[in-house]
Coordinates of C-alpha atoms and ligand atoms in Angstrom, one line a residue:
Chain A
M140 CA 9.6 24.3 -5.4
P141 CA 12.2 22.5 -3.3
E142 CA 11.3 20.6 -0.2
P143 CA 12.5 22.5 2.9
Q144 CA 15.5 20.6 4.2
T145 CA 14.9 21.3 7.9
P146 CA 13.4 18.1 9.5
R147 CA 10.1 18.5 11.1
P148 CA 10.4 16.1 14.0
S149 CA 7.0 16.6 15.4
S150 CA 5.2 15.0 12.4
R151 CA 7.9 13.2 10.4
Q152 CA 9.4 11.0 13.3
P153 CA 7.1 8.3 14.6
G154 CA 8.0 9.6 18.0
P155 CA 5.9 10.5 21.0
A156 CA 3.2 12.0 18.8
A157 CA 2.6 8.6 17.2
R158 CA 2.3 6.9 20.5
L159 CA 0.0 9.5 22.0
L160 CA -2.3 9.4 19.0
F161 CA -4.2 6.3 20.0
P162 CA -5.2 7.4 23.6
L163 CA -5.9 10.8 22.2
A164 CA -8.3 9.4 19.6
L165 CA -9.9 7.1 22.1
G166 CA -10.4 10.0 24.6
L167 CA -11.9 12.3 22.0
T168 CA -14.2 9.6 20.6
L169 CA -15.5 8.9 24.2
A170 CA -15.8 12.6 24.9
M171 CA -17.7 13.3 21.6
G172 CA -19.9 10.3 22.2
L173 CA -21.0 11.6 25.6
A174 CA -21.4 15.1 24.3
S175 CA -23.6 13.8 21.5
L176 CA -25.8 12.0 23.8
F177 CA -26.5 15.2 25.9
V178 CA -26.5 18.0 23.3
G179 CA -29.7 18.8 21.5
V180 CA -33.1 20.7 21.5
S181 CA -34.9 18.5 24.2
S182 CA -32.8 18.4 27.3
V183 CA -31.3 15.2 28.3
S184 CA -28.7 15.2 31.2
P185 CA -27.3 12.6 33.5
G186 CA -29.2 14.3 36.4
L187 CA -32.5 14.2 34.6
L188 CA -32.1 10.6 33.7
W189 CA -31.3 9.7 37.2
A190 CA -34.3 11.5 38.4
E191 CA -36.5 9.7 36.0
G192 CA -35.2 6.4 37.2
G193 CA -35.5 4.5 33.9
T194 CA -38.8 5.8 32.4
G195 CA -39.7 9.2 31.4
P196 CA -39.4 11.7 28.4
A197 CA -35.6 12.2 28.8
T198 CA -34.9 8.5 28.9
E199 CA -37.3 8.2 25.8
V200 CA -35.3 10.7 23.8
L201 CA -32.1 9.2 24.9
L202 CA -33.0 5.7 23.8
T203 CA -35.0 6.4 20.6
S204 CA -33.1 9.3 19.3
R205 CA -29.8 10.4 20.9
L206 CA -28.3 6.9 21.4
P207 CA -29.1 5.7 17.8
R208 CA -27.9 9.0 16.4
T209 CA -24.6 8.8 18.4
L210 CA -24.1 5.2 17.3
A211 CA -24.9 6.1 13.7
L212 CA -22.4 8.9 13.8
A213 CA -19.7 6.8 15.2
L214 CA -20.3 3.9 12.8
A215 CA -20.6 6.2 9.8
G216 CA -17.4 8.1 10.8
T217 CA -15.5 4.8 11.3
G218 CA -16.8 3.4 8.0
L219 CA -15.9 6.5 5.9
A220 CA -12.5 6.9 7.4
L221 CA -11.7 3.2 6.9
A222 CA -13.0 3.3 3.3
G223 CA -10.7 6.3 2.6
L224 CA -7.7 4.5 4.2
V225 CA -8.1 1.3 2.3
L226 CA -8.7 3.1 -1.0
Q227 CA -5.6 5.3 -0.5
V228 CA -3.4 2.3 0.3
L229 CA -4.6 0.3 -2.6
V230 CA -4.6 3.0 -5.2
R231 CA -1.2 4.2 -3.7
N232 CA -2.4 7.8 -3.8
R233 CA -3.1 9.9 -0.8
F234 CA -5.6 12.2 -2.5
V235 CA -8.4 9.7 -3.2
E236 CA -11.5 8.7 -1.2
P237 CA -14.7 7.1 -2.2
S238 CA -16.3 10.4 -3.3
T239 CA -13.5 11.4 -5.5
V240 CA -13.0 8.2 -7.5
G241 CA -16.6 7.5 -8.5
T242 CA -17.6 5.1 -5.8
T243 CA -20.0 7.4 -4.0
E244 CA -21.6 8.8 -7.2
S245 CA -22.1 5.3 -8.7
A246 CA -23.6 4.1 -5.5
S247 CA -26.0 7.0 -5.6
L248 CA -27.0 6.2 -9.1
G249 CA -27.7 2.6 -8.0
I250 CA -30.0 3.9 -5.2
L251 CA -31.8 6.2 -7.6
L252 CA -32.5 3.3 -10.0
V253 CA -33.8 1.2 -7.1
M254 CA -36.1 4.0 -6.1
L255 CA -37.4 4.1 -9.7
L256 CA -37.5 0.5 -10.7
A257 CA -38.0 -1.4 -7.4
P258 CA -39.2 1.1 -4.7
G259 CA -40.3 -1.6 -2.5
L260 CA -36.8 -3.2 -2.0
P261 CA -35.9 -3.6 1.6
V262 CA -32.9 -1.4 2.9
P263 CA -30.3 -4.2 3.0
A264 CA -31.1 -5.1 -0.7
R265 CA -30.9 -1.4 -1.5
M266 CA -27.5 -1.4 0.1
A267 CA -26.3 -4.4 -1.9
V268 CA -27.4 -2.7 -5.1
A269 CA -25.6 0.5 -4.1
A270 CA -22.4 -1.5 -3.2
G271 CA -22.5 -3.2 -6.5
F272 CA -22.8 0.1 -8.4
G273 CA -20.1 1.5 -6.2
L274 CA -17.8 -1.4 -7.0
A275 CA -18.5 -1.0 -10.7
G276 CA -17.7 2.7 -10.5
T277 CA -14.4 2.1 -8.7
G278 CA -13.5 -0.5 -11.1
L279 CA -14.2 1.9 -14.0
F280 CA -11.9 4.5 -12.3
L281 CA -9.0 1.9 -12.0
L282 CA -9.5 1.0 -15.7
V283 CA -9.3 4.6 -16.8
L284 CA -6.4 5.2 -14.5
R285 CA -4.4 2.4 -16.1
R286 CA -4.8 4.1 -19.5
V287 CA -3.8 7.5 -18.5
P288 CA -0.1 8.3 -18.2
Q289 CA 0.4 9.8 -14.8
R290 CA 2.9 12.5 -14.3
S291 CA 1.8 13.8 -11.0
P292 CA 0.0 12.3 -8.0
L293 CA -2.5 15.0 -8.4
M294 CA -3.6 13.5 -11.8
V295 CA -5.2 10.6 -9.9
P296 CA -7.8 12.5 -8.0
L297 CA -8.4 14.7 -10.9
I298 CA -9.4 11.8 -13.1
G299 CA -11.5 10.5 -10.3
L300 CA -13.3 13.8 -9.9
L301 CA -14.0 13.9 -13.6
L302 CA -15.4 10.5 -13.6
S303 CA -17.4 11.3 -10.5
G304 CA -18.7 14.4 -12.3
V305 CA -19.8 12.4 -15.3
I306 CA -21.6 9.8 -13.2
G307 CA -23.2 12.4 -11.1
A308 CA -24.4 14.2 -14.2
V309 CA -26.0 11.0 -15.4
T310 CA -27.7 10.6 -12.0
T311 CA -29.0 14.2 -12.1
F312 CA -30.2 13.8 -15.6
I313 CA -32.2 10.7 -14.8
A314 CA -33.6 12.2 -11.6
Y315 CA -34.6 15.3 -13.6
R316 CA -36.4 13.3 -16.3
T317 CA -38.2 11.2 -13.6
D318 CA -39.1 14.2 -11.3
M319 CA -36.9 12.7 -8.5
L320 CA -34.5 15.6 -8.3
Q321 CA -35.9 16.7 -4.9
S322 CA -35.8 13.4 -3.2
L323 CA -32.3 12.7 -4.7
G324 CA -31.1 15.9 -3.0
A325 CA -32.9 15.0 0.2
W326 CA -31.4 11.6 0.8
S327 CA -28.0 12.1 -0.7
T328 CA -27.1 15.0 1.5
G329 CA -25.6 13.6 4.7
D330 CA -28.0 14.2 7.6
F331 CA -28.1 12.5 11.0
S332 CA -31.2 14.3 12.3
I333 CA -33.3 11.7 10.6
V334 CA -31.6 8.9 12.5
L335 CA -34.0 7.1 14.8
Q336 CA -34.2 3.8 16.4
G337 CA -35.0 1.3 13.7
R338 CA -33.5 3.3 10.9
Y339 CA -29.7 3.0 11.3
E340 CA -29.1 -0.6 12.3
L341 CA -27.8 -1.5 8.9
L342 CA -24.7 0.6 9.9
W343 CA -23.6 -2.2 12.3
I344 CA -22.3 -3.8 9.2
V345 CA -19.5 -1.2 9.4
A346 CA -18.3 -2.9 12.6
G347 CA -18.1 -6.3 10.8
L348 CA -16.3 -4.8 7.9
T349 CA -13.9 -3.2 10.2
L350 CA -13.0 -6.5 11.8
V351 CA -12.5 -8.0 8.2
T352 CA -10.1 -5.2 7.4
A353 CA -8.3 -5.7 10.7
V354 CA -7.8 -9.4 9.9
F355 CA -6.3 -8.5 6.5
A356 CA -4.4 -5.4 7.7
D357 CA -1.0 -6.7 7.0
Q358 CA -1.9 -8.0 3.5
I359 CA -3.5 -4.8 2.6
T360 CA -0.4 -2.9 3.8
L361 CA 1.7 -5.2 1.6
A362 CA -0.5 -4.8 -1.3
G363 CA 0.0 -1.1 -0.9
L364 CA 3.7 -1.5 -1.4
G365 CA 3.1 -2.6 -4.9
R366 CA 2.5 -5.8 -6.8
D367 CA 6.1 -7.0 -6.9
M368 CA 6.6 -6.5 -3.2
A369 CA 3.4 -8.2 -2.4
I370 CA 4.0 -11.2 -4.6
G371 CA 7.6 -11.4 -3.2
L372 CA 6.2 -11.9 0.2
G373 CA 3.7 -14.4 -0.7
V374 CA 0.6 -12.2 -0.8
N375 CA -2.0 -12.7 -3.4
H376 CA -2.0 -9.2 -4.7
G377 CA -5.0 -9.4 -7.0
A378 CA -7.2 -11.1 -4.5
I379 CA -6.3 -8.6 -1.7
R380 CA -6.9 -5.7 -4.1
A381 CA -10.3 -7.1 -5.0
L382 CA -11.2 -7.7 -1.4
G383 CA -10.2 -4.1 -0.5
L384 CA -12.3 -2.6 -3.3
V385 CA -15.3 -4.7 -2.1
L386 CA -14.7 -3.5 1.4
V387 CA -14.6 0.2 0.2
A388 CA -17.8 -0.3 -1.8
L389 CA -19.6 -1.9 1.0
L390 CA -18.5 0.6 3.6
S391 CA -19.5 3.5 1.4
A392 CA -22.9 2.0 0.4
A393 CA -23.8 1.3 4.0
V394 CA -23.3 4.9 5.0
I395 CA -25.0 6.4 1.9
V396 CA -28.0 4.2 2.3
T397 CA -28.5 5.1 5.9
V398 CA -27.3 8.7 6.3
G399 CA -26.3 10.0 2.9
I400 CA -23.2 11.5 1.6
V401 CA -20.6 12.9 4.0
P402 CA -17.7 14.4 2.0
F403 CA -14.0 14.8 2.8
L404 CA -13.9 12.7 5.9
G405 CA -12.3 9.7 4.1
L406 CA -9.8 12.0 2.7
V407 CA -8.7 14.1 5.7
V408 CA -8.6 11.5 8.5
P409 CA -6.4 8.8 7.0
N410 CA -4.0 11.5 5.7
V411 CA -3.4 13.2 9.0
V412 CA -2.9 9.8 10.7
S413 CA -0.5 8.8 7.9
L414 CA 1.5 11.9 8.3
I415 CA 2.0 11.3 12.0
M416 CA 2.0 7.5 12.2
G417 CA 3.0 6.2 8.8
D418 CA 1.2 3.6 6.7
N419 CA 1.4 0.3 8.6
L420 CA -2.3 -0.5 8.7
R421 CA -2.0 -2.8 11.6
R422 CA -1.0 0.3 13.7
T423 CA -3.0 3.1 12.1
L424 CA -6.3 1.3 11.6
P425 CA -7.7 1.8 15.1
V426 CA -6.6 5.4 15.2
V427 CA -8.1 6.1 11.8
C428 CA -11.4 4.5 12.9
L429 CA -11.6 6.3 16.2
S430 CA -10.6 9.7 14.7
G431 CA -13.2 9.3 11.9
A432 CA -15.9 8.6 14.5
A433 CA -14.7 11.5 16.7
L434 CA -14.6 13.9 13.8
V435 CA -18.0 13.1 12.5
M436 CA -19.6 13.5 16.0
A437 CA -17.7 16.7 16.5
C438 CA -19.1 18.1 13.2
D439 CA -22.6 16.9 14.0
I440 CA -22.6 18.5 17.5
V441 CA -21.3 21.8 16.1
G442 CA -24.2 21.6 13.5
R443 CA -26.6 21.1 16.3
L444 CA -25.3 24.1 18.3
V445 CA -24.7 26.9 15.9
V446 CA -28.2 27.5 14.5
R447 CA -30.2 26.3 17.5
P448 CA -33.0 25.2 17.6
Y449 CA -32.5 24.3 14.0
E450 CA -29.7 22.1 12.7
M451 CA -27.0 22.5 10.1
P452 CA -26.6 19.3 7.9
I453 CA -23.3 17.5 8.6
G454 CA -22.5 17.8 4.9
L455 CA -22.0 21.5 5.4
T456 CA -19.9 21.5 8.5
M457 CA -17.8 18.5 7.2
G458 CA -17.4 20.4 3.9
I459 CA -15.9 23.5 5.7
V460 CA -13.7 21.6 8.0
G461 CA -12.8 19.0 5.3
S462 CA -11.9 21.4 2.5
A463 CA -9.8 23.6 4.8
A464 CA -8.0 20.5 6.1
F465 CA -7.5 19.2 2.5
L466 CA -5.9 22.4 1.4
W467 CA -3.5 22.2 4.3
L468 CA -2.7 18.6 3.5
L469 CA -2.0 19.5 -0.1
T470 CA 0.8 21.8 1.0
R471 CA 2.2 19.3 3.5
R472 CA 2.1 16.4 1.2
R473 CA 3.9 18.1 -1.7
G474 CA 7.2 16.5 -2.2
H475 CA 6.9 13.2 -0.6
G476 CA 5.2 11.1 -3.2
A477 CA 1.6 11.6 -2.3
Chain K
M1186 CA 18.6 -25.2 -6.7
I1187 CA 16.9 -23.1 -9.4
E1188 CA 16.5 -24.1 -13.0
V1189 CA 15.6 -21.9 -16.0
E1190 CA 14.6 -23.9 -19.0
G1191 CA 14.3 -22.3 -22.4
V1192 CA 12.7 -19.1 -21.1
E1193 CA 11.6 -16.6 -23.6
R1194 CA 10.1 -13.2 -22.8
R1195 CA 8.7 -10.7 -25.3
Y1196 CA 7.5 -7.1 -24.9
D1197 CA 5.2 -6.1 -27.7
G1198 CA 6.6 -8.8 -29.9
L1199 CA 10.2 -7.8 -29.2
A1200 CA 12.2 -10.6 -27.6
V1201 CA 13.8 -9.5 -24.4
L1202 CA 14.9 -13.0 -23.3
S1203 CA 15.5 -15.7 -25.9
E1204 CA 16.2 -19.3 -25.1
V1205 CA 17.6 -18.7 -21.7
T1206 CA 18.7 -21.9 -20.0
L1207 CA 20.6 -21.9 -16.7
S1208 CA 21.0 -24.3 -13.9
L1209 CA 22.1 -23.0 -10.6
P1210 CA 23.1 -25.7 -8.0
R1211 CA 22.4 -25.3 -4.5
G1212 CA 24.8 -23.0 -2.7
G1213 CA 27.1 -20.6 -4.4
L1214 CA 27.1 -17.0 -5.5
T1215 CA 26.4 -16.2 -9.1
A1216 CA 26.8 -12.9 -10.8
I1217 CA 24.9 -11.8 -13.8
I1218 CA 26.7 -9.1 -15.8
G1219 CA 26.0 -7.4 -19.1
P1220 CA 25.3 -4.1 -20.7
N1221 CA 22.2 -2.0 -20.0
G1222 CA 19.1 -3.6 -21.6
A1223 CA 20.7 -7.0 -21.8
G1224 CA 17.7 -8.6 -20.0
K1225 CA 19.3 -9.1 -16.6
S1226 CA 16.4 -7.6 -14.6
T1227 CA 13.8 -9.3 -16.8
L1228 CA 15.5 -12.7 -16.2
L1229 CA 15.7 -12.0 -12.5
S1230 CA 11.9 -11.2 -12.3
V1231 CA 11.0 -14.2 -14.2
M1232 CA 13.2 -16.2 -11.9
G1233 CA 11.4 -14.5 -9.0
R1234 CA 8.0 -15.3 -10.5
L1235 CA 7.2 -11.5 -10.9
Q1236 CA 6.8 -12.0 -14.6
K1237 CA 5.5 -15.1 -16.5
P1238 CA 7.7 -16.3 -19.3
D1239 CA 6.1 -16.5 -22.7
A1240 CA 7.8 -19.8 -23.2
G1241 CA 9.8 -22.1 -21.1
R1242 CA 9.7 -22.5 -17.3
V1243 CA 11.6 -21.9 -14.1
T1244 CA 11.7 -24.6 -11.3
L1245 CA 12.8 -24.1 -7.8
E1246 CA 13.8 -27.4 -6.1
G1247 CA 11.8 -29.2 -8.7
M1248 CA 8.6 -27.1 -8.2
D1249 CA 7.4 -25.2 -11.2
L1250 CA 7.1 -21.6 -10.2
A1251 CA 4.1 -21.1 -12.4
Q1252 CA 2.1 -23.6 -10.4
A1253 CA 3.6 -23.3 -6.9
S1254 CA 1.7 -21.5 -4.1
G1255 CA 2.8 -17.9 -3.7
R1256 CA 3.2 -18.4 0.0
L1257 CA 5.4 -21.4 -0.2
V1258 CA 7.7 -19.8 -2.8
A1259 CA 8.0 -16.7 -0.6
R1260 CA 9.5 -18.9 2.1
K1261 CA 12.1 -20.3 -0.3
L1262 CA 12.9 -17.4 -2.6
A1263 CA 13.5 -13.7 -1.9
L1264 CA 14.0 -11.0 -4.5
L1265 CA 15.4 -7.5 -4.3
R1266 CA 14.3 -5.3 -7.3
Q1267 CA 16.5 -2.8 -9.1
D1268 CA 14.4 0.2 -8.2
N1269 CA 12.8 0.3 -4.8
H1270 CA 10.4 3.2 -4.7
T1271 CA 8.3 2.4 -1.8
A1272 CA 5.7 5.1 -1.6
A1273 CA 4.3 4.0 1.6
R1274 CA 5.5 5.6 4.9
L1275 CA 6.8 2.6 6.7
T1276 CA 9.5 2.7 9.3
V1277 CA 12.7 0.8 8.5
R1278 CA 11.9 -1.7 11.3
D1279 CA 8.4 -2.3 9.9
L1280 CA 9.8 -2.8 6.4
V1281 CA 12.3 -5.3 7.6
A1282 CA 9.7 -7.1 9.8
F1283 CA 7.6 -7.5 6.7
G1284 CA 10.4 -9.7 5.3
R1285 CA 9.2 -12.2 8.0
Y1286 CA 5.6 -12.1 6.7
P1287 CA 5.9 -15.4 4.7
H1288 CA 6.9 -17.2 7.8
S1289 CA 4.9 -15.4 10.5
R1290 CA 1.8 -14.5 8.6
G1291 CA 1.4 -11.6 11.0
N1292 CA 2.1 -13.4 14.2
P1293 CA 5.8 -12.9 14.8
G1294 CA 7.5 -15.2 17.3
P1295 CA 10.9 -15.0 18.9
E1296 CA 12.6 -16.4 15.8
D1297 CA 11.1 -13.6 13.7
H1298 CA 12.2 -10.9 16.1
A1299 CA 15.7 -12.3 16.2
Q1300 CA 15.9 -12.4 12.4
V1301 CA 14.7 -8.8 12.1
A1302 CA 17.2 -7.6 14.8
R1303 CA 20.0 -9.6 13.0
A1304 CA 19.2 -8.1 9.6
L1305 CA 19.0 -4.5 11.1
A1306 CA 22.4 -5.0 12.8
I1307 CA 24.1 -6.5 9.8
L1308 CA 23.1 -3.5 7.6
G1309 CA 24.0 -1.0 10.3
L1310 CA 20.4 0.2 10.3
E1311 CA 19.8 0.2 14.1
P1312 CA 20.2 4.0 14.5
L1313 CA 17.7 4.4 11.6
A1314 CA 15.2 1.7 12.6
D1315 CA 12.5 4.1 13.6
R1316 CA 12.8 6.4 10.7
F1317 CA 10.3 6.4 7.9
L1318 CA 11.7 5.3 4.5
D1319 CA 11.1 8.7 3.0
Q1320 CA 13.4 10.2 5.5
L1321 CA 16.4 8.2 4.3
S1322 CA 19.1 8.7 1.8
G1323 CA 19.1 6.6 -1.4
G1324 CA 21.8 4.2 -0.1
Q1325 CA 20.2 3.9 3.3
R1326 CA 16.9 3.0 1.7
Q1327 CA 18.6 0.4 -0.4
R1328 CA 20.1 -1.1 2.8
A1329 CA 16.8 -1.2 4.3
H1330 CA 15.4 -3.2 1.4
I1331 CA 18.4 -5.6 1.5
A1332 CA 17.7 -6.1 5.2
M1333 CA 14.2 -7.0 4.4
V1334 CA 15.3 -9.7 2.0
L1335 CA 17.8 -11.0 4.5
A1336 CA 15.1 -11.2 7.2
Q1337 CA 13.1 -13.3 4.8
D1338 CA 15.9 -15.9 5.3
T1339 CA 15.3 -18.0 2.2
E1340 CA 17.4 -20.6 0.5
C1341 CA 17.4 -18.7 -2.7
I1342 CA 18.1 -15.0 -2.9
L1343 CA 17.9 -12.9 -6.1
L1344 CA 19.4 -9.4 -5.9
D1345 CA 19.1 -7.0 -8.7
E1346 CA 22.0 -4.4 -8.5
P1347 CA 22.1 -4.6 -4.6
L1348 CA 25.2 -2.4 -4.6
N1349 CA 23.4 0.6 -6.2
N1350 CA 23.9 3.8 -4.3
L1351 CA 26.1 2.1 -1.7
D1352 CA 29.4 3.5 -0.5
I1353 CA 32.5 1.3 -0.8
S1354 CA 32.3 0.1 2.8
H1355 CA 28.7 -1.0 2.6
A1356 CA 29.1 -2.5 -0.9
V1357 CA 32.0 -4.6 0.3
R1358 CA 30.2 -5.6 3.5
I1359 CA 27.2 -6.7 1.6
I1360 CA 29.0 -8.7 -1.2
T1361 CA 31.1 -10.4 1.6
L1362 CA 28.0 -11.1 3.6
V1363 CA 26.2 -12.8 0.6
R1364 CA 29.3 -14.7 -0.3
E1365 CA 29.4 -16.1 3.3
A1366 CA 25.7 -16.9 3.2
A1367 CA 26.3 -18.8 0.0
Q1368 CA 29.4 -20.7 1.3
A1369 CA 28.6 -21.2 5.0
L1370 CA 24.8 -21.6 4.9
G1371 CA 24.5 -23.2 1.4
K1372 CA 22.2 -20.5 0.1
T1373 CA 21.8 -20.0 -3.7
V1374 CA 22.5 -16.3 -4.4
V1375 CA 22.2 -14.5 -7.6
V1376 CA 23.4 -10.9 -7.9
V1377 CA 23.2 -8.5 -10.9
L1378 CA 26.3 -6.4 -10.9
H1379 CA 27.7 -3.8 -13.1
D1380 CA 31.1 -3.9 -11.4
I1381 CA 32.9 -6.7 -13.2
N1382 CA 35.8 -6.6 -10.8
M1383 CA 33.4 -7.0 -7.8
A1384 CA 31.9 -10.0 -9.6
A1385 CA 35.2 -11.5 -10.4
A1386 CA 36.6 -11.1 -6.9
H1387 CA 33.6 -12.5 -4.9
C1388 CA 31.5 -14.8 -7.1
D1389 CA 31.8 -18.4 -7.8
R1390 CA 30.2 -18.1 -11.2
I1391 CA 29.5 -15.3 -13.7
V1392 CA 26.8 -15.3 -16.2
V1393 CA 27.3 -12.9 -19.1
M1394 CA 24.2 -11.7 -20.9
K1395 CA 23.7 -9.5 -23.9
G1396 CA 20.7 -8.9 -26.2
G1397 CA 18.4 -11.2 -24.1
R1398 CA 20.8 -14.2 -24.4
I1399 CA 23.3 -15.8 -22.2
L1400 CA 26.6 -15.5 -24.0
R1401 CA 28.8 -17.5 -21.6
H1402 CA 28.8 -18.6 -18.1
G1403 CA 31.5 -20.0 -15.9
P1404 CA 34.0 -19.3 -13.1
P1405 CA 35.4 -15.8 -13.2
A1406 CA 38.9 -16.9 -14.4
E1407 CA 37.4 -18.3 -17.6
L1408 CA 35.4 -15.1 -18.4
M1409 CA 37.8 -12.4 -17.4
Q1410 CA 39.3 -12.2 -20.9
A1411 CA 40.0 -8.8 -22.4
E1412 CA 38.8 -9.7 -25.9
F1413 CA 35.5 -11.2 -24.7
L1414 CA 34.7 -8.5 -22.3
S1415 CA 35.6 -5.8 -24.9
A1416 CA 33.2 -7.3 -27.3
V1417 CA 30.4 -7.6 -24.8
Y1418 CA 30.6 -4.0 -23.7
E1419 CA 31.8 -2.7 -27.0
T1420 CA 34.5 -0.8 -25.1
P1421 CA 38.2 -1.5 -25.0
I1422 CA 38.9 -3.4 -21.8
S1423 CA 42.1 -5.0 -20.6
V1424 CA 42.6 -7.6 -18.0
H1425 CA 45.5 -7.5 -15.6
E1426 CA 46.5 -9.6 -12.6
L1427 CA 46.8 -7.5 -9.6
A1428 CA 47.3 -8.6 -5.9
G1429 CA 46.4 -12.2 -7.0
R1430 CA 43.2 -11.0 -8.7
L1431 CA 42.1 -10.6 -12.3
V1432 CA 41.2 -7.0 -12.7
A1433 CA 39.5 -5.4 -15.7
V1434 CA 40.7 -1.9 -16.6
Y1435 CA 38.5 0.3 -18.8
Ligands
LIG2268 N1 7.8 -3.0 -19.4 C1 8.5 -3.0 -20.6 N2 8.0 -2.8 -21.7 C2 8.8 -2.8 -22.9 N3 10.1 -3.1 -22.9 C3 10.7 -3.4 -21.7 C4 9.9 -3.3 -20.5 N4 10.8 -3.6 -19.5 C5 12.0 -3.8 -20.0 N5 11.9 -3.7 -21.4 C6 13.0 -3.9 -22.3 O1 13.6 -5.1 -22.1 C7 15.0 -5.1 -22.3 C8 15.7 -5.7 -21.1 O2 15.4 -4.9 -19.9 P1 16.0 -5.2 -18.5 O3 15.5 -4.3 -17.6 O4 15.9 -6.7 -18.3 O5 17.6 -4.9 -18.8 P2 18.7 -5.0 -17.8 O6 19.8 -5.9 -18.3 O7 18.3 -5.1 -16.4 O8 19.4 -3.5 -17.9 P3 20.0 -2.5 -16.8 O9 21.5 -2.8 -16.7 O10 19.8 -1.1 -17.4 O11 19.2 -2.7 -15.6 C9 15.3 -3.6 -22.5 O12 15.6 -3.4 -23.8 C10 14.1 -2.8 -22.1 O13 14.0 -1.7 -22.9
LIG2269 MG1 18.3 -4.1 -14.7

């Protein structure tokens, strides 16, 4: 089908929309963060906290549950959006994210093996194993990609999904044979209701990784312009690609180990930002991180509200929002080279 | 200056460049011409260290490109490729600004901003500066990439078919511009051209390639010979003098 020739100034020109995006994302993140602190089964409100004057049940809930949960949401959202962004830039395809190229599935396999073979391993070591597996999975995806002739940008995520399916099947098979199926399901489904003080702190690594990405933002953008362009401008293309893939694996592993799998986020957020602001990482990175955080918090809050006093796991809300957004993006992205 | 010494390049055992030796002194505009598949783009990417030769070497001011630091080379040599399909959504201004990356490493100073503004102005891109590359016509996109190479402000500039997609006015403007850069600023510029007359009118030197070899090279007057050109292109070509220029008619 031909691309419509009418210009769509609102989204195709980096005009006012692009400039408004950062304050908008910042405002949304702060608003969602505040809401997340005060929404839930036990009541916590500014008034109540004030009345308690620093000690009391509301303060207790805030400090041991709500605050950790909110921070975990923000960090996980940042990490997933960032992982999606870096992956999309380096693979030069807009339809990929860690859970559609085998990174997530491989990391899960790694965690399952740790639970089977070395159950006593501390969480950071578990994350390191997950990241190692995730990196290997992504590497495998890139190897396969190199061998398959690509006629359409949609081939890339298709190959990734097939590979993810195979790795996921291996994981399920092992879990089935070892009677781990139930616990596999339990920890791999993204869920923030389990986040308490002392159980999410590993996610702070996302903040560090975000800084590293920011430092290399220009070089990652240039690597995304292709090998020749990168070399021409004096960027070590191979090294930056490797660094980017390690970042993606670490970010994904940190989130999976602490809160489980949250689908679609890494796909949707960087795509929407790219449509409006373009692909200069230096400019889009803060907006992508903030939007990721805001979206995860929003989905989590919705999950807390719709079936009160119970909770809907974030995987479900994110799945609905994400798949709808993905379909919309598919129709928007058609034509301009993924 | 740039020196190519005995360069060979093979694809799947098939020689695409054989025994290519070429010495380009500092300053001057050199055109590479030849039929499709002659190896012009391959030679340019070897000279621009995008491809490693299977034998031989390329040196830039005495440094071997295979060993030199990528960053250092990027400050001395800029390359425009034949096909510029940048998938990323960058604005024209951002793309041109990335041409300064080898110098600024992400912290642009006044000199960098000035170079970017100059390159945008020279290529008439100011009205398009804030558009995304995927909102441009083919020729406009080509101009944006040329502006990026200019902003890189290197002593050696390699341009693979820079006049592709350009209208006559922009084609003349760009070839004049690079000629001036070569003459006034002492830059070493190599352009791959298909328009022999453009090459003859503007370049100091012409290199004729075919079948992965350099057939001849020298000043335009020596190479603008009907018999030779007809043989190279396997097409009847006659050469006439017109308005003080040698013009090939085909
Ligand atoms: N990646 C590749 N794999 C195999 N053969 C290749 C590859 N790239 C180029 N070639 C071959 O090398 C030869 C030289 O190609 P090159 O691109 O250098 O030609 P050219 O002189 O630039 O031609 P044109 O005028 O069409 O741009 C051609 O025969 C081409 O088929
Ligand atoms: Mg060519």
